[in-house]
Coordinates of C-alpha atoms in Angstrom, one line a residue:
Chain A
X18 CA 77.2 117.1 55.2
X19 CA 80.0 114.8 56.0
X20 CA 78.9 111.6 55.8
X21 CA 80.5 108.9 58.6
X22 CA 83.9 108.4 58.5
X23 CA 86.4 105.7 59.1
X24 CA 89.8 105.4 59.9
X25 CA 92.6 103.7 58.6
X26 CA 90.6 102.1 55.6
X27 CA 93.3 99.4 55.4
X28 CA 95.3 97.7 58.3
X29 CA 97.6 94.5 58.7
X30 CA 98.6 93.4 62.1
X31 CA 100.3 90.0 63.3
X32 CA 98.4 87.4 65.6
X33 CA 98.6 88.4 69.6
X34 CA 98.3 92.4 68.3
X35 CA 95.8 94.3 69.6
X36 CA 94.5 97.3 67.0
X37 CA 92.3 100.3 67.6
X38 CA 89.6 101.1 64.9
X39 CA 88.2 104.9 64.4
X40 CA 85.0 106.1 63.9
X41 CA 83.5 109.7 63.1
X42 CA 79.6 110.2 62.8
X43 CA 77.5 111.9 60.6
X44 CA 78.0 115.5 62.6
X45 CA 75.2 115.7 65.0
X46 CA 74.9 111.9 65.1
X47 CA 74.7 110.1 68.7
X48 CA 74.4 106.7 67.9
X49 CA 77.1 104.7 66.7
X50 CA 77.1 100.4 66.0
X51 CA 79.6 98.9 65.3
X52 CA 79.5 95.6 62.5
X53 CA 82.0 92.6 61.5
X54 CA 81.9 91.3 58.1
X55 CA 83.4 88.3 56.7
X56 CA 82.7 85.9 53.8
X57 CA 81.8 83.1 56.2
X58 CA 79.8 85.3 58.9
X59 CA 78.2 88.1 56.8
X60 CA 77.6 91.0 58.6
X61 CA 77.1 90.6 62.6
X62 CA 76.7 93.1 64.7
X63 CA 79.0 94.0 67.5
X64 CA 78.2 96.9 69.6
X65 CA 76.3 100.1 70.1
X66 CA 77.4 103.3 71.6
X67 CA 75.0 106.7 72.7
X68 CA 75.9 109.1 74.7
X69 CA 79.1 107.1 75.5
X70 CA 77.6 104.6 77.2
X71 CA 77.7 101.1 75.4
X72 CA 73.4 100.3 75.3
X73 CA 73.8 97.1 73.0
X74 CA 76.1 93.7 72.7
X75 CA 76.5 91.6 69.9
X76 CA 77.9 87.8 70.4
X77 CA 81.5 88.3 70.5
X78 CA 84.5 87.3 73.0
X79 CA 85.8 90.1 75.6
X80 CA 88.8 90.9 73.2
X81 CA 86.3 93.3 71.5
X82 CA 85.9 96.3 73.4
X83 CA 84.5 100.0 72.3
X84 CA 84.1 103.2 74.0
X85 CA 82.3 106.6 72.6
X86 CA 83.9 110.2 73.1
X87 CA 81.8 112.6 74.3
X88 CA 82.0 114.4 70.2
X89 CA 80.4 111.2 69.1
X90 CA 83.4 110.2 68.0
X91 CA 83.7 106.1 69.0
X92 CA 86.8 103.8 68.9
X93 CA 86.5 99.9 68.8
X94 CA 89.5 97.8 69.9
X95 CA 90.2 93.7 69.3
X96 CA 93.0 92.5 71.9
X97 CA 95.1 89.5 71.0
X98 CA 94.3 89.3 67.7
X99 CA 93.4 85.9 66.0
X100 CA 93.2 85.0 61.9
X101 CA 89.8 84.9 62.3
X102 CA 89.5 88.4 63.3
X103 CA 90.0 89.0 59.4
X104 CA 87.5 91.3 58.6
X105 CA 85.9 94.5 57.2
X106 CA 84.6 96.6 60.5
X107 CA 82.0 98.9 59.4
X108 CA 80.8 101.8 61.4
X109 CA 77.2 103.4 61.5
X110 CA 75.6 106.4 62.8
X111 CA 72.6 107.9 63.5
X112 CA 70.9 110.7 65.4
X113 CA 68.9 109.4 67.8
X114 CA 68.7 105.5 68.8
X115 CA 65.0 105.4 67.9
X116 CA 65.8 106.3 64.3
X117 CA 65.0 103.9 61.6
X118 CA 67.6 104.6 59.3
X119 CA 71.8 103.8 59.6
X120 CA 74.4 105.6 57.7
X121 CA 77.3 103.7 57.3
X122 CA 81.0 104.4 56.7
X123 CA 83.1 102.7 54.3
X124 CA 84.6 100.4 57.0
X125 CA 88.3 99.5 58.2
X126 CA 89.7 96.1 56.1
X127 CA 91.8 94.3 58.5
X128 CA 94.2 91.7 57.8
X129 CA 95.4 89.5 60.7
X130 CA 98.4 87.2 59.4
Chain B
X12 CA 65.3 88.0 66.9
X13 CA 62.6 87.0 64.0
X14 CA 63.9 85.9 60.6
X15 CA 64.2 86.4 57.7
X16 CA 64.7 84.3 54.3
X17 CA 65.6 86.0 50.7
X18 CA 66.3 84.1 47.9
X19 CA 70.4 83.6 47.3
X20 CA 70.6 85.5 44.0
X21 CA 68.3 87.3 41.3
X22 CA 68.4 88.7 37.8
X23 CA 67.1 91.2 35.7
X24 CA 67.6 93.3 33.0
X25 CA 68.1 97.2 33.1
X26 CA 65.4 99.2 33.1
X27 CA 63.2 97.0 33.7
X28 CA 61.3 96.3 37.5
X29 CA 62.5 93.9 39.8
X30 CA 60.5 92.8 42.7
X31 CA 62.9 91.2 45.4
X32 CA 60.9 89.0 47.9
X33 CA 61.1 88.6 51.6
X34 CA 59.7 85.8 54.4
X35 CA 59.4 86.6 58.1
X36 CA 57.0 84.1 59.0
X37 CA 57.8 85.3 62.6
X38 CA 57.7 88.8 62.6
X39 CA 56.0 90.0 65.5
X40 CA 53.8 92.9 65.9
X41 CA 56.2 94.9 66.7
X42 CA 58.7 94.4 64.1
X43 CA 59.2 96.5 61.8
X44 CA 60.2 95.6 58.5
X45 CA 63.8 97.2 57.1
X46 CA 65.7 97.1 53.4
X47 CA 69.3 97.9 53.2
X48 CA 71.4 97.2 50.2
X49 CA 75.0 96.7 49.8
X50 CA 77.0 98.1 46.7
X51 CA 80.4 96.6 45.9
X52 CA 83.1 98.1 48.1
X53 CA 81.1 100.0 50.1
X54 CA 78.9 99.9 53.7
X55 CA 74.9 99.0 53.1
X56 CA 72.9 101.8 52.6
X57 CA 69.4 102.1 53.7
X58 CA 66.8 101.3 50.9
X59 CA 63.3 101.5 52.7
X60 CA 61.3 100.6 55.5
X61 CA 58.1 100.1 57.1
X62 CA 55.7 98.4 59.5
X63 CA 52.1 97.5 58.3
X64 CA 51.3 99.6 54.9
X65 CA 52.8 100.2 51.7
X66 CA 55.8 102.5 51.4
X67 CA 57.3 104.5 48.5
X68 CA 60.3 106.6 48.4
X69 CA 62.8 107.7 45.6
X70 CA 64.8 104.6 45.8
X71 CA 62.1 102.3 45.9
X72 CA 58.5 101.0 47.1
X73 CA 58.3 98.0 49.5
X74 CA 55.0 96.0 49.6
X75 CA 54.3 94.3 52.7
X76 CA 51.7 91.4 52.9
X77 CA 48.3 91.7 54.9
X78 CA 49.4 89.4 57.4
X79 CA 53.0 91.0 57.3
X80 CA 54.6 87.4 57.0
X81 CA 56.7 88.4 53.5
X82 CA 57.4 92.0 52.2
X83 CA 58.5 92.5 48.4
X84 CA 61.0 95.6 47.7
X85 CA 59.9 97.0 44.0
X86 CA 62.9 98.9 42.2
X87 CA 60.8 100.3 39.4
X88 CA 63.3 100.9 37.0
X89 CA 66.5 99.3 37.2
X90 CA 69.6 100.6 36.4
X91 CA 73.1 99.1 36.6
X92 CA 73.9 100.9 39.7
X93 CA 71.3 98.6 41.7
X94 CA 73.6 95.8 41.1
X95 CA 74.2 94.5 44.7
X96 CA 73.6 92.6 47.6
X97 CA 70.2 93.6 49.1
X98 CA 69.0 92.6 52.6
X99 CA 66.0 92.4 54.5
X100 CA 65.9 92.9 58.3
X101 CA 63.6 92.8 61.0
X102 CA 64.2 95.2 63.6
X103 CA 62.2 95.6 67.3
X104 CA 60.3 98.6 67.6
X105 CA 60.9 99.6 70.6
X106 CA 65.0 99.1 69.8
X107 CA 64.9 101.6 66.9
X108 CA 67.3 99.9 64.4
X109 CA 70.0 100.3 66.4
X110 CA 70.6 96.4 65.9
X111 CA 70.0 95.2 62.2
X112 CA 70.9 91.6 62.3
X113 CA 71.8 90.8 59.1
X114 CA 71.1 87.8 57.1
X115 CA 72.9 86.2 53.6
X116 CA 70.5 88.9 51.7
X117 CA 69.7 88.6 48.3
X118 CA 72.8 89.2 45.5
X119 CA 71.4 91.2 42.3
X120 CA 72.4 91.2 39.3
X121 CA 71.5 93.6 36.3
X122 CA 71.7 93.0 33.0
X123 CA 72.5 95.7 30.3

């Protein structure tokens, strides 16, 4: 089995950009959370998506938005981009939202310069 | 959400146990008690978890105190492929872990 996957692994966008960050489950997988990490920060969690409805928030601005297809599939978005926005984004899935166990993708690096 | 506290950094030597220890002084009764683990250049990766007893899988056993206010993650054997960050998370019951909130974790390093 597939495990989750992400896409682009590597992006560099300009302050004021906006950029669009891809996700693909584990296939059967429902739930999907969403994760910024940075050196300063460590890993924070940002959202969480089943059955395409966002059922979890993390402590971040509006700029970060996310929606979830109805395949699973989820896309995360950061409008006006600032430096700080610098970070790996790392996807996880898992079947149901009651499950104890997270697979995670190899995340997105992004580079805001 | 309850806390945790892990000590920065450990060491050990390869193939030899390491016990990796964890404080939730706050952990409610409904918390349970996760392990994830984070591998250079890679996403964390679930290690173990559980709520009131002992637990043993192939990765590892996690030991969790009587009065569930620390938890110890035993890798039995270690090899150099454990070398990484390992974290220990408290997540609500009724949430699933649908929301690990992550702290500094603990950074492990084995010795050949």
């Amino acid at each position: 089995k597939a495990g989750v996957t992400q896409t682009p692994r590597y992006l560099i966008k300009t302050r004021g950009q906006q950029v669009t960050l891809s996700c693909s489950p584990i296939s059967g997988h429902r739930s999907v959370s969403w994760y910024q990490q940075t050196p300063g920060q460590g890993l924070q969690f940002l959202f969480e998506y089943f059955s395409e409805t966002q059922r979890n928030k993390g402590n971040f601005p509006g700029r970060f938005s996310g929606r979830q297809f109805s395949n699973s599939r989820s896309e995360m978005n950061v409008s006006t981009l600032e430096l700080g926005d610098s970070a790996l984004y790392l996807c996880a899935s898992s079947y149901h939202r009651t499950d104890y166990e997270q697979y995670f993708g190899p995340g997105t690096r992004l580079t805001v310069t | 959400d309850a806390k945790t506290t892990q000590p920065n950094s450990m060491e050990s030597n390869e193939e030899e146990p390491v016990h990796l220890p964890c404080n939730h002084s706050t952990i409610s009764g409904t918390d349970y008690i996760h392990w994830y683990r984070q591998l250079p250049s890679q996403g964390p990766e679930y290690v173990i978890h559980g709520l009131t007893s002992n637990v043993n899988n192939r990765m590892a056993s996690l030991a969790i105190a009587e009065d569930r206010k620390s938890s110890t993650l035993i890798l039995h054997r270690a090899t150099l492929r454990d070398a990484a960050v390992y974290y220990c998370i408290l997540t609500a019951r009724i949430q699933g872990a649908q929301k690990l909130v992550f702290g500094q974790g603990t950074r492990l390093t084995i010795n050949p």
